[in-house]
Coordinates of C-alpha atoms and ligand atoms in Angstrom, one line a residue:
M513 CA 10.4 -13.2 8.7
C514 CA 7.3 -12.7 10.3
G515 CA 4.1 -11.2 8.7
I516 CA 0.5 -9.7 9.4
I517 CA -2.3 -9.7 8.1
G518 CA -5.7 -7.7 9.2
I519 CA -9.4 -7.7 7.7
A520 CA -11.9 -6.0 8.9
S521 CA -15.1 -6.9 6.4
N522 CA -19.2 -7.5 6.4
K523 CA -18.3 -11.3 6.2
S524 CA -16.5 -14.0 7.4
V525 CA -13.0 -13.5 7.0
S526 CA -10.4 -16.3 7.9
T527 CA -10.6 -17.6 4.7
N528 CA -8.9 -14.5 3.4
I529 CA -6.9 -14.5 6.0
I530 CA -5.3 -17.7 5.1
N531 CA -4.7 -17.1 1.9
S532 CA -3.0 -13.6 2.7
L533 CA -0.8 -16.0 5.0
K534 CA -0.4 -18.4 2.1
K535 CA 0.7 -15.4 0.4
L536 CA 3.2 -14.3 3.0
E537 CA 4.7 -17.6 3.4
Y538 CA 7.8 -16.2 1.0
R539 CA 9.1 -14.3 3.9
G540 CA 10.2 -17.5 5.7
Y541 CA 8.4 -18.5 9.3
D542 CA 8.0 -21.4 11.6
S543 CA 4.2 -21.2 12.8
A544 CA 1.0 -19.7 12.6
G545 CA -1.7 -18.4 13.6
L546 CA -4.8 -16.2 13.3
A547 CA -7.3 -14.4 15.8
T548 CA -11.2 -13.7 15.0
L549 CA -13.5 -11.7 16.7
N550 CA -17.2 -13.5 16.7
K551 CA -19.9 -12.7 19.0
N552 CA -17.7 -10.4 21.3
E553 CA -15.2 -13.9 21.5
I554 CA -11.6 -13.5 20.4
N555 CA -11.4 -17.4 18.7
E556 CA -7.8 -17.9 18.8
K557 CA -6.2 -20.6 16.6
K558 CA -2.3 -21.6 16.2
C559 CA 0.1 -23.7 15.2
S560 CA 3.6 -24.7 14.8
G561 CA 4.6 -25.1 11.0
R562 CA 3.2 -24.4 8.2
V563 CA -0.5 -22.3 7.2
E564 CA -1.0 -25.7 5.5
Q565 CA -1.7 -26.9 9.5
L566 CA -3.5 -24.4 10.2
E567 CA -5.8 -24.6 7.5
K568 CA -6.3 -28.0 8.5
I569 CA -6.8 -27.1 12.1
L570 CA -9.6 -24.4 10.8
F571 CA -11.5 -27.2 8.5
K572 CA -11.8 -29.7 12.0
S573 CA -12.9 -26.5 14.0
P574 CA -14.1 -23.5 11.4
T575 CA -13.7 -19.8 13.0
E576 CA -16.1 -17.3 12.0
G577 CA -15.9 -13.5 12.3
N578 CA -16.2 -10.4 10.2
L579 CA -12.9 -9.0 11.8
G580 CA -10.1 -10.5 12.2
I581 CA -5.9 -10.9 12.2
G582 CA -3.8 -13.4 11.0
H583 CA 0.3 -14.2 11.7
V584 CA 2.8 -16.0 9.7
R585 CA 6.1 -16.1 13.2
W586 CA 9.2 -16.3 12.5
A587 CA 11.4 -17.0 15.3
T588 CA 13.2 -14.3 17.4
H589 CA 12.2 -14.7 20.9
G590 CA 11.2 -18.2 22.2
I591 CA 11.1 -21.4 19.7
P592 CA 9.2 -21.9 17.2
N593 CA 6.1 -24.0 19.0
E594 CA 2.2 -23.1 18.9
V595 CA 2.7 -21.5 22.5
N596 CA 5.1 -18.9 21.1
A597 CA 3.1 -18.8 17.6
H598 CA 1.1 -15.5 17.2
P599 CA -1.8 -14.2 18.0
H600 CA -1.4 -13.1 21.7
S601 CA -4.0 -13.2 23.0
S602 CA -6.2 -12.2 26.6
E603 CA -9.7 -12.3 27.7
I604 CA -9.9 -9.2 25.8
V605 CA -7.3 -8.2 23.3
S606 CA -5.3 -10.2 20.8
V607 CA -2.0 -9.0 19.1
V608 CA 0.3 -9.7 16.1
H609 CA 3.8 -8.2 16.2
N610 CA 6.4 -7.7 13.6
G611 CA 9.9 -7.2 14.8
I612 CA 11.8 -6.9 18.0
I613 CA 10.8 -5.5 21.5
E614 CA 14.1 -4.5 23.1
N615 CA 13.2 -3.6 26.8
S616 CA 10.9 -6.7 26.9
T617 CA 12.8 -8.5 29.4
E618 CA 12.5 -5.2 31.9
L619 CA 8.6 -4.9 30.8
K620 CA 8.0 -8.7 31.6
N621 CA 9.8 -8.7 35.0
Q622 CA 7.1 -5.3 35.8
L623 CA 4.4 -7.1 35.2
E624 CA 5.5 -10.2 37.2
K625 CA 6.1 -8.3 40.1
K626 CA 2.4 -6.8 39.5
G627 CA 1.3 -10.6 39.5
K628 CA 0.9 -11.2 35.8
K629 CA 1.4 -14.7 34.3
F630 CA 2.8 -15.0 30.6
K631 CA 2.3 -18.1 28.8
S632 CA 4.4 -18.0 26.5
Q633 CA 8.9 -17.1 26.1
T634 CA 7.7 -14.0 24.0
D635 CA 8.7 -10.4 23.3
T636 CA 5.4 -9.8 21.8
E637 CA 3.1 -11.1 25.0
V638 CA 4.4 -7.9 27.2
I639 CA 2.2 -6.0 24.6
T640 CA -0.7 -8.2 24.9
L641 CA -0.2 -7.4 29.0
L642 CA 0.3 -4.0 28.8
L643 CA -3.1 -3.3 26.5
T644 CA -5.1 -5.4 28.9
E645 CA -4.2 -3.1 31.3
E646 CA -4.3 0.1 29.8
L647 CA -7.7 -1.1 28.7
K648 CA -8.9 -1.2 31.8
T649 CA -9.4 2.5 31.8
K650 CA -9.1 4.0 28.0
N651 CA -10.5 3.3 25.0
P652 CA -8.6 1.2 22.2
L653 CA -6.6 3.8 20.7
Q654 CA -5.4 5.7 23.9
A655 CA -4.9 2.3 25.4
V656 CA -2.5 1.4 22.1
Q657 CA -0.8 5.0 21.9
D658 CA 0.0 4.8 26.2
T659 CA 1.5 1.0 25.7
L660 CA 3.8 2.2 22.7
A661 CA 4.9 4.9 24.8
K662 CA 6.6 2.0 26.8
L663 CA 8.4 -0.1 24.2
E664 CA 11.6 0.4 22.7
G665 CA 12.9 -1.9 19.4
S666 CA 11.0 -2.0 16.0
F667 CA 7.9 -3.3 15.5
A668 CA 5.0 -3.5 13.3
L669 CA 1.9 -4.7 15.0
G670 CA -1.8 -5.6 14.4
I671 CA -4.4 -6.0 17.2
I672 CA -8.1 -6.5 17.7
F673 CA -10.5 -6.0 21.0
K674 CA -13.4 -7.3 23.0
N675 CA -16.3 -5.0 23.0
F676 CA -15.2 -3.1 20.0
N677 CA -16.5 -5.8 17.2
N678 CA -15.4 -3.5 14.1
I679 CA -11.6 -2.0 15.0
I680 CA -8.6 -3.2 14.2
I681 CA -5.6 -1.1 15.4
G682 CA -2.4 -0.9 13.6
A683 CA 1.1 0.6 14.1
R684 CA 4.5 0.9 12.6
R685 CA 7.7 1.4 14.2
G686 CA 10.4 0.8 12.2
S687 CA 9.1 -2.3 10.3
P688 CA 6.6 -1.7 7.3
L689 CA 2.9 -1.5 7.4
A690 CA 0.6 -1.3 5.2
V691 CA -3.3 -0.4 4.6
G692 CA -5.2 -1.7 1.7
Y693 CA -9.3 -0.3 0.7
S694 CA -11.9 -2.1 -1.1
N695 CA -15.9 -1.9 -1.0
N696 CA -17.3 -3.3 2.3
E697 CA -13.3 -4.2 3.6
N698 CA -10.3 -2.4 4.8
Y699 CA -7.3 -4.5 5.0
L700 CA -3.9 -4.0 6.9
G701 CA -0.7 -5.9 6.1
S702 CA 3.0 -6.3 6.7
D703 CA 3.4 -5.7 2.8
S704 CA 1.7 -5.2 0.1
Y705 CA 2.3 -8.4 -1.6
A706 CA -0.3 -9.9 0.9
L707 CA -3.2 -7.8 -0.1
K708 CA -2.5 -7.3 -3.7
S709 CA -5.1 -10.1 -4.1
M710 CA -7.6 -8.2 -2.6
T711 CA -6.9 -4.8 -3.5
N712 CA -4.9 -2.5 -4.9
K713 CA -5.3 0.6 -3.3
I714 CA -2.8 1.0 -0.5
S715 CA -1.4 3.3 2.1
Y716 CA 2.1 3.0 3.8
L717 CA 1.9 3.6 7.6
D718 CA 4.9 6.1 8.4
D719 CA 7.3 5.8 11.1
G720 CA 5.3 6.2 14.5
D721 CA 1.8 5.9 12.6
I722 CA -1.2 4.5 13.9
C723 CA -4.2 3.7 12.1
L724 CA -7.4 2.2 12.6
L725 CA -9.5 0.4 10.4
T726 CA -13.4 -0.4 10.3
K727 CA -14.7 -2.2 7.0
D728 CA -16.0 1.2 6.0
K729 CA -13.4 3.7 7.5
V730 CA -9.9 3.6 8.0
E731 CA -8.3 6.4 10.3
F732 CA -4.2 7.5 10.5
Y733 CA -2.7 9.2 13.5
D734 CA 0.6 10.3 13.4
L735 CA 3.8 10.2 16.6
K736 CA 2.1 13.6 17.9
K737 CA -1.1 12.0 17.8
N738 CA -2.7 14.1 15.6
K739 CA -5.4 12.5 13.0
I740 CA -3.5 13.3 9.8
N741 CA -4.3 11.6 6.1
K742 CA -2.6 9.3 3.8
K743 CA -1.8 9.0 0.2
V744 CA -3.4 6.3 -1.5
L745 CA -1.5 4.2 -3.8
I746 CA -2.7 2.3 -6.8
L747 CA -0.1 -1.2 -7.3
S748 CA 0.9 -2.0 -10.9
E749 CA -0.6 -5.2 -11.8
D750 CA 2.2 -8.0 -11.9
K751 CA 0.7 -10.8 -14.5
N752 CA 1.4 -14.1 -13.4
I753 CA 2.7 -13.0 -10.0
A754 CA 2.4 -16.3 -7.9
Q755 CA 2.3 -18.7 -11.1
K756 CA 5.1 -21.3 -10.6
G757 CA 4.0 -22.8 -14.2
D758 CA 5.6 -25.7 -15.0
Y759 CA 8.3 -25.5 -12.9
K760 CA 9.1 -27.4 -9.5
N761 CA 8.7 -24.1 -7.7
F762 CA 9.8 -20.8 -7.7
M763 CA 13.2 -20.6 -7.6
S764 CA 13.9 -22.6 -10.7
K765 CA 11.3 -20.4 -12.1
E766 CA 13.5 -17.5 -11.1
I767 CA 16.8 -19.1 -12.1
F768 CA 15.3 -19.9 -15.6
E769 CA 13.4 -16.8 -16.1
Q770 CA 16.8 -14.7 -15.7
P771 CA 17.5 -14.2 -19.2
I772 CA 14.0 -12.3 -19.6
T773 CA 14.2 -10.4 -16.9
T774 CA 17.9 -9.7 -17.9
K775 CA 15.8 -8.0 -21.4
N776 CA 13.6 -6.5 -19.4
C777 CA 15.7 -4.7 -17.4
I778 CA 17.7 -3.9 -20.3
N779 CA 15.2 -2.2 -22.4
E780 CA 13.6 -0.3 -19.5
Y781 CA 17.3 1.2 -19.4
I782 CA 18.7 1.3 -22.5
D783 CA 18.3 3.1 -25.9
K784 CA 17.3 -0.2 -28.4
E785 CA 18.4 2.0 -31.4
R786 CA 21.4 4.4 -30.1
D787 CA 24.1 3.0 -27.8
E788 CA 22.6 5.1 -25.1
I789 CA 21.7 4.5 -21.0
N790 CA 18.3 6.5 -20.5
F791 CA 19.1 7.3 -16.7
F792 CA 17.9 11.1 -15.7
N793 CA 17.4 12.8 -12.1
F794 CA 20.8 12.2 -10.6
P795 CA 20.5 13.3 -7.1
L796 CA 24.3 14.4 -7.2
D797 CA 25.6 16.0 -11.0
P798 CA 28.4 12.7 -11.5
K799 CA 31.5 15.1 -12.4
D800 CA 30.4 16.3 -9.0
I801 CA 31.0 13.4 -6.8
N802 CA 33.8 12.2 -4.8
K803 CA 33.2 8.6 -3.6
I804 CA 31.0 6.0 -4.3
V805 CA 30.1 4.1 -1.0
L806 CA 27.9 0.4 -1.8
I807 CA 25.7 -1.1 0.8
G808 CA 23.6 -4.0 1.0
C809 CA 22.9 -7.1 3.0
G810 CA 24.2 -10.6 1.9
T811 CA 23.1 -11.7 -1.4
A812 CA 22.7 -7.6 -1.5
Y813 CA 25.8 -7.2 -0.4
H814 CA 27.9 -9.5 -3.1
S815 CA 26.7 -7.4 -6.0
C816 CA 27.8 -4.2 -4.4
L817 CA 31.0 -6.2 -3.8
V818 CA 31.1 -6.6 -7.5
A819 CA 30.4 -3.4 -8.6
K820 CA 33.3 -2.3 -6.6
Y821 CA 35.2 -3.2 -9.3
W822 CA 32.9 -1.9 -12.1
F823 CA 33.3 1.7 -10.3
E824 CA 36.7 1.3 -10.1
N825 CA 37.6 -0.3 -13.4
F826 CA 35.4 2.3 -15.5
T827 CA 35.4 5.6 -13.4
S828 CA 38.2 7.6 -11.5
L829 CA 36.4 7.8 -8.3
P830 CA 37.2 6.0 -5.2
V831 CA 34.8 2.7 -3.9
E832 CA 33.7 2.0 -0.4
T833 CA 31.7 -1.4 0.3
D834 CA 29.9 -2.3 3.4
V835 CA 27.4 -4.3 4.9
A836 CA 24.3 -2.1 6.3
S837 CA 24.6 -3.8 9.3
E838 CA 27.8 -2.7 10.0
F839 CA 27.8 0.4 8.3
R840 CA 25.0 2.0 10.6
Y841 CA 27.2 1.5 13.9
R842 CA 30.3 2.8 11.9
N843 CA 31.9 6.2 13.4
L844 CA 31.6 7.9 9.6
R845 CA 32.5 11.1 8.2
F846 CA 29.5 11.9 5.9
N847 CA 30.2 13.6 2.6
K848 CA 27.5 15.7 0.7
K849 CA 29.8 14.4 -2.4
N850 CA 29.6 11.1 -2.0
L851 CA 26.8 9.0 -3.4
Y852 CA 25.7 6.4 -1.3
I853 CA 23.9 3.3 -2.9
F854 CA 21.5 0.9 -1.4
V855 CA 20.8 -2.0 -3.0
S856 CA 18.0 -4.3 -1.7
Q857 CA 15.7 -6.9 -3.3
S858 CA 12.8 -6.3 -0.7
G859 CA 13.8 -2.8 -0.2
E860 CA 12.6 -3.4 3.5
T861 CA 15.7 -4.6 5.2
A862 CA 16.1 -3.2 8.4
D863 CA 19.3 -2.5 8.3
T864 CA 19.5 -1.6 5.1
S865 CA 16.5 0.9 5.6
A866 CA 18.7 2.0 9.5
A867 CA 21.7 3.2 7.6
L868 CA 19.9 4.8 4.1
D869 CA 18.1 6.6 7.4
L870 CA 21.6 7.5 8.7
C871 CA 22.2 8.9 5.2
K872 CA 19.8 11.2 5.2
K873 CA 19.8 12.3 8.8
N874 CA 23.1 13.7 7.6
G875 CA 22.1 15.1 4.5
A876 CA 24.0 12.8 2.1
K877 CA 22.9 12.1 -1.5
T878 CA 21.3 8.5 -1.0
C879 CA 20.2 6.4 -4.2
S880 CA 18.3 2.7 -4.3
I881 CA 18.7 -0.2 -6.3
V882 CA 15.1 -2.2 -5.7
N883 CA 12.7 -4.8 -7.0
V884 CA 10.2 -3.5 -4.8
V885 CA 9.1 -0.2 -6.0
E886 CA 6.6 0.8 -3.3
S887 CA 9.4 -0.3 -0.6
T888 CA 10.4 2.0 2.2
I889 CA 13.9 2.2 1.2
A890 CA 12.6 3.2 -2.4
R891 CA 10.2 5.5 -0.9
N892 CA 12.7 6.9 1.5
S893 CA 15.9 7.6 -1.4
D894 CA 17.0 10.3 -2.9
W895 CA 16.8 8.5 -6.0
T896 CA 15.3 4.8 -7.0
L897 CA 16.4 2.2 -9.8
P898 CA 14.3 -0.5 -9.6
I899 CA 15.5 -4.0 -11.2
H900 CA 12.7 -5.0 -12.5
A901 CA 12.9 -8.2 -12.1
G902 CA 9.0 -9.3 -11.5
P903 CA 8.1 -10.6 -7.8
E904 CA 11.1 -13.0 -6.2
I905 CA 9.4 -15.4 -4.1
G906 CA 12.0 -18.1 -3.7
V907 CA 13.5 -17.3 -0.8
A908 CA 17.1 -16.9 -1.3
S909 CA 17.9 -15.0 -4.0
T910 CA 18.7 -15.8 -8.0
K911 CA 17.0 -13.3 -10.2
A912 CA 17.1 -10.2 -8.0
F913 CA 21.1 -11.0 -7.6
I914 CA 21.5 -11.2 -11.3
G915 CA 19.6 -7.7 -11.9
Q916 CA 21.1 -6.1 -9.0
M917 CA 24.3 -7.0 -10.9
L918 CA 23.1 -5.6 -14.2
L919 CA 21.7 -1.9 -12.8
L920 CA 25.1 -1.2 -10.9
Y921 CA 27.1 -2.0 -14.1
I922 CA 25.0 0.5 -16.1
L923 CA 24.5 3.1 -13.1
A924 CA 28.9 2.4 -13.2
L925 CA 28.9 2.6 -16.8
K926 CA 26.7 5.9 -16.8
I927 CA 28.7 7.8 -13.9
S928 CA 32.2 7.0 -15.8
F929 CA 30.6 8.4 -19.4
L930 CA 29.2 11.3 -17.9
R931 CA 32.6 12.3 -16.2
N932 CA 34.4 11.2 -18.9
D933 CA 36.3 8.7 -17.4
L934 CA 35.3 6.2 -20.4
E935 CA 35.2 7.1 -24.3
K936 CA 32.1 7.5 -25.9
K937 CA 33.3 4.3 -28.2
D938 CA 34.4 2.2 -25.2
Y939 CA 31.0 3.4 -24.0
Q940 CA 29.4 2.0 -26.6
L941 CA 31.2 -1.3 -27.3
K942 CA 29.9 -2.2 -23.6
I943 CA 26.4 -1.0 -24.4
K944 CA 26.5 -3.2 -27.4
N945 CA 28.1 -6.0 -24.9
L946 CA 25.4 -5.9 -22.8
K947 CA 22.7 -6.7 -25.0
K948 CA 24.0 -9.2 -26.1
L949 CA 23.8 -10.8 -22.5
P950 CA 19.9 -11.9 -22.3
D951 CA 20.7 -14.7 -24.9
L952 CA 24.6 -15.8 -23.5
L953 CA 22.5 -16.8 -19.7
T954 CA 19.9 -18.8 -21.9
K955 CA 23.4 -20.5 -23.2
C956 CA 24.6 -20.8 -19.1
L957 CA 21.7 -22.6 -18.4
K958 CA 22.4 -25.2 -20.5
S959 CA 24.8 -26.0 -17.9
E960 CA 21.9 -28.0 -16.1
D961 CA 22.6 -31.3 -16.9
K962 CA 26.0 -31.4 -16.2
I963 CA 25.8 -29.5 -12.9
Q964 CA 22.9 -32.4 -12.1
L965 CA 25.6 -35.0 -12.0
V966 CA 28.4 -32.4 -9.8
A967 CA 25.4 -31.9 -7.5
K968 CA 26.4 -36.1 -6.3
D969 CA 29.8 -35.5 -5.3
F970 CA 28.3 -32.7 -2.5
L971 CA 26.2 -34.7 -0.2
E972 CA 29.1 -37.1 1.0
A973 CA 31.0 -34.0 1.3
K974 CA 33.0 -32.3 4.8
G975 CA 32.3 -29.4 3.3
S976 CA 33.1 -27.6 0.3
M977 CA 35.2 -24.4 -1.0
F978 CA 34.4 -21.4 -3.5
L979 CA 37.3 -20.0 -4.9
G980 CA 37.6 -16.4 -7.5
R981 CA 39.4 -13.4 -8.1
G982 CA 38.8 -10.4 -8.7
L983 CA 35.7 -9.9 -10.0
S984 CA 35.0 -13.9 -9.2
F985 CA 35.8 -13.6 -5.4
P986 CA 32.0 -12.0 -4.8
I987 CA 30.8 -14.4 -7.1
A988 CA 32.6 -17.2 -5.3
L989 CA 31.1 -15.8 -2.3
E990 CA 27.7 -15.6 -3.5
G991 CA 27.9 -19.5 -4.9
A992 CA 29.0 -20.8 -1.0
L993 CA 25.9 -18.0 0.4
K994 CA 23.1 -19.7 -1.9
L995 CA 25.1 -23.6 -0.9
K996 CA 24.9 -23.1 2.4
E997 CA 21.5 -21.2 2.7
L998 CA 19.6 -23.9 0.6
S999 CA 21.1 -26.9 1.1
Y1000 CA 22.9 -26.4 4.8
L1001 CA 25.8 -27.7 4.0
H1002 CA 29.1 -25.8 5.0
A1003 CA 30.3 -24.0 2.3
E1004 CA 33.4 -21.3 2.1
G1005 CA 33.4 -18.7 0.1
Y1006 CA 37.0 -16.9 -0.4
P1007 CA 39.7 -15.2 -2.5
A1008 CA 41.2 -17.8 -4.7
G1009 CA 44.9 -16.1 -4.2
E1010 CA 44.4 -15.9 0.1
M1011 CA 44.1 -19.5 0.2
K1012 CA 48.0 -20.0 1.3
H1013 CA 47.2 -17.9 3.9
G1014 CA 45.3 -20.3 6.0
P1015 CA 43.0 -22.0 4.6
L1016 CA 44.7 -23.9 2.4
A1017 CA 44.6 -26.3 5.7
L1018 CA 40.7 -27.3 4.8
I1019 CA 41.7 -29.1 1.8
E1020 CA 41.7 -32.5 2.1
N1021 CA 41.2 -35.8 -0.3
G1022 CA 37.6 -35.3 -1.8
L1023 CA 36.6 -32.1 -0.6
P1024 CA 34.7 -30.4 -3.6
V1025 CA 35.9 -26.8 -4.5
I1026 CA 34.8 -24.7 -7.3
I1027 CA 37.2 -22.4 -9.0
V1028 CA 35.5 -19.4 -10.7
C1029 CA 38.0 -19.2 -13.4
P1030 CA 37.2 -16.5 -16.4
N1031 CA 39.7 -16.2 -19.1
D1032 CA 40.2 -12.6 -17.8
K1033 CA 43.8 -10.6 -15.8
Y1034 CA 43.3 -13.0 -13.2
F1035 CA 43.3 -16.5 -14.9
H1036 CA 46.9 -17.6 -14.5
K1037 CA 47.5 -17.0 -11.3
T1038 CA 44.0 -18.6 -10.6
V1039 CA 44.7 -21.4 -12.4
S1040 CA 48.3 -21.8 -10.2
N1041 CA 45.6 -21.9 -7.1
M1042 CA 43.9 -24.0 -8.5
Q1043 CA 47.1 -26.6 -8.6
E1044 CA 47.8 -26.2 -5.3
V1045 CA 43.7 -27.2 -4.3
I1046 CA 44.6 -30.3 -6.6
A1047 CA 47.7 -31.2 -5.2
R1048 CA 46.3 -31.3 -1.9
G1049 CA 43.4 -33.4 -3.2
G1050 CA 40.8 -31.6 -3.5
K1051 CA 37.9 -32.0 -6.4
I1052 CA 37.7 -29.7 -8.6
L1053 CA 34.8 -28.1 -10.6
L1054 CA 36.1 -25.2 -12.8
I1055 CA 33.7 -23.1 -14.0
T1056 CA 35.4 -21.0 -16.9
D1057 CA 35.0 -19.8 -20.8
S1058 CA 38.9 -20.4 -21.2
N1059 CA 39.7 -23.9 -23.6
D1060 CA 43.1 -23.5 -22.6
S1061 CA 44.4 -27.2 -22.5
V1062 CA 46.6 -26.5 -19.5
I1063 CA 44.0 -26.7 -17.2
N1064 CA 41.7 -30.2 -18.0
E1065 CA 44.4 -32.2 -16.0
N1066 CA 43.0 -33.4 -13.1
I1067 CA 39.5 -31.4 -12.9
R1068 CA 36.8 -33.4 -12.3
F1069 CA 34.3 -31.3 -14.1
T1070 CA 34.0 -28.4 -16.0
I1071 CA 31.7 -26.3 -17.1
N1072 CA 32.5 -24.3 -20.2
L1073 CA 30.9 -20.4 -20.4
P1074 CA 30.1 -18.3 -23.4
K1075 CA 32.7 -16.2 -24.5
I1076 CA 31.8 -12.5 -23.3
D1077 CA 33.4 -9.1 -22.8
E1078 CA 36.0 -9.8 -19.7
S1079 CA 33.5 -7.5 -17.5
L1080 CA 30.5 -8.9 -18.0
T1081 CA 32.0 -13.0 -16.3
P1082 CA 29.8 -12.7 -13.3
F1083 CA 26.4 -12.6 -14.7
L1084 CA 27.1 -15.6 -16.7
S1085 CA 29.6 -17.9 -14.7
T1086 CA 26.7 -16.6 -11.3
I1087 CA 24.1 -19.2 -13.3
P1088 CA 26.1 -22.8 -12.6
L1089 CA 26.2 -21.5 -9.3
Q1090 CA 22.8 -20.7 -8.8
L1091 CA 22.2 -24.1 -10.3
L1092 CA 24.3 -26.3 -7.8
A1093 CA 22.9 -25.0 -5.2
Y1094 CA 19.6 -25.9 -6.1
H1095 CA 20.5 -29.1 -7.5
V1096 CA 22.1 -30.0 -4.1
A1097 CA 19.3 -28.8 -2.4
L1098 CA 16.9 -31.1 -4.3
L1099 CA 18.9 -34.2 -3.6
K1100 CA 19.0 -33.4 0.1
K1101 CA 15.0 -32.9 -0.3
C1102 CA 15.4 -29.3 1.4
D1103 CA 12.5 -27.4 1.2
I1104 CA 13.5 -25.3 -1.5
D1105 CA 11.4 -21.8 -1.3
K1106 CA 11.4 -21.8 1.8
P1107 CA 14.7 -22.9 3.5
R1108 CA 15.2 -23.0 7.2
N1109 CA 15.9 -19.9 9.2
L1110 CA 15.9 -18.1 5.9
A1111 CA 13.7 -14.8 5.5
K1112 CA 12.3 -13.2 2.7
S1113 CA 12.5 -9.8 4.1
V1114 CA 14.1 -9.5 7.2
T1115 CA 12.4 -6.8 9.0
V1116 CA 14.3 -7.0 12.1
E1117 CA 18.1 -6.2 12.9
Ligands
F6R655 C1 20.4 -14.9 -0.3 C2 19.1 -13.9 0.5 C3 20.0 -12.6 1.6 C4 19.3 -11.6 1.4 C5 19.0 -10.7 2.3 C6 19.1 -8.6 1.8 O1 19.5 -15.4 -1.0 O2 18.5 -13.8 0.2 O3 20.9 -13.0 2.1 O4 20.1 -10.8 -0.3 O5 18.5 -10.5 4.0 O6 17.9 -8.9 1.0 P1 17.4 -7.5 0.5 O7 18.1 -7.6 -0.6 O8 15.8 -8.0 0.3 O9 17.4 -6.5 1.3

């Protein structure tokens, strides 16, 4: 998704803008640009493609100036090319923008009727032209306030002005925006990660806020135009945050560090000596909970689907799951005794955040499971449970998925115990088994050699299917999503029992079919579904912890997983699926850490 950086300094800023844009690359983007103010002239440089390309342009033709804004763009309005890249500048103002202006067509028509000419196909240029008009009679702050009043949609903005050599204005409605502080330098950033290499002192803008930055001071104004103060937060230090070490890319590092991130999370929430979970400050007494509602998007939603089975198996509670983009528009009956759980790696996903806001407006109790503790979703929920996975840089989510499932598992156990749904001895046994998880994940990672062979089968294939039942059904969905997003190959995830209701028609000679089939209560049923696929020529990759001899016939590859408590199998079967997506993408020479059209932090609807 788009990313914003702004720097007001007493020295040249373009190198630091480039460095910060590189930090924002993880969000996924297709063009980049910057604008600085030098000798009262706006200098704009932009390109399609990577920040590296922008850096080359700047190398040939350097851009001076002690004040500037930069942007990485993920196309929404208009194709990804140089003209549509941000900033969008007129003679007197330059704008970078995250989000979508929903009434841009209407505003564009009005401006065109007044004879204004547009250079790009973007919605952002509307803001540039409106501001250019307003600035004829108003100072920058008033011009921004009056322009914002005309805009519908969600956005974050960074703006610089000719004739106002020392100010950057930032504005937030919907899309996140942060300010960073340092000596003789202040910053604007669409997330704290981009600012972390320059400062650990951060404030977040709330919805409707505007900030005015110079190198020496930052002022904040709220929606009612009142000057306000903001809390300054000191960010925790993340060691080695952007280091790939010996790994080829961040994704492989993140896959292979899952035993460690799992251990960290277990140590954080589970008592080392006793078999007990340390959770406090429940927003709602677990005994009073009526229903659990789990909400997320993409991979985070898949972790909710897995958790539905855990909550149903361990507790007596009814459970609902929904993708946030559906939940936020449903005609819901909120109940103050329901616990609404929001799962999000970034904590900034626009749909998840809007769904959370909806719950809050309706007085419902909310819990968030996030990786980024300073995020909007974490700050806005009644109770936050961080997954402690460390920064996830690869756009496709891996270690965050394992972390989300882990916290949901721990939460389901604790709630069931506090409600007396699970007996103490069963509760403690489950915790004991959970402590074995990091070592078992390490064993699963050893499947990599075999997966590399399996991956070759996918190069010629028209598509693929991922099948599972029970807890393995959402894992099949996640396996299919990982393959699609990384290698751009078609993949369907399906409940194995649904195959005969239509999708069997897709099975033909040589189609790779991945069967996630742990030795659980569904085992024999899934094996029968697999036979139906084999009978139609499907090429089977079986992922199982069973050594049942029945299953060895006509199977192309089997990945053997270590044995574990049935309820923990989703963690283990996820690993070979992540490795599969990774190796297929590697063979196809895809951009592993930045797959096409994907964003790390989906801050538009
Ligand atoms: C898939 C992926 C996306 C995200 C989704 C939600 O690999 O990364 O599907 O899971 O965009 O993002 P968060 O978890 O940040 O809310």
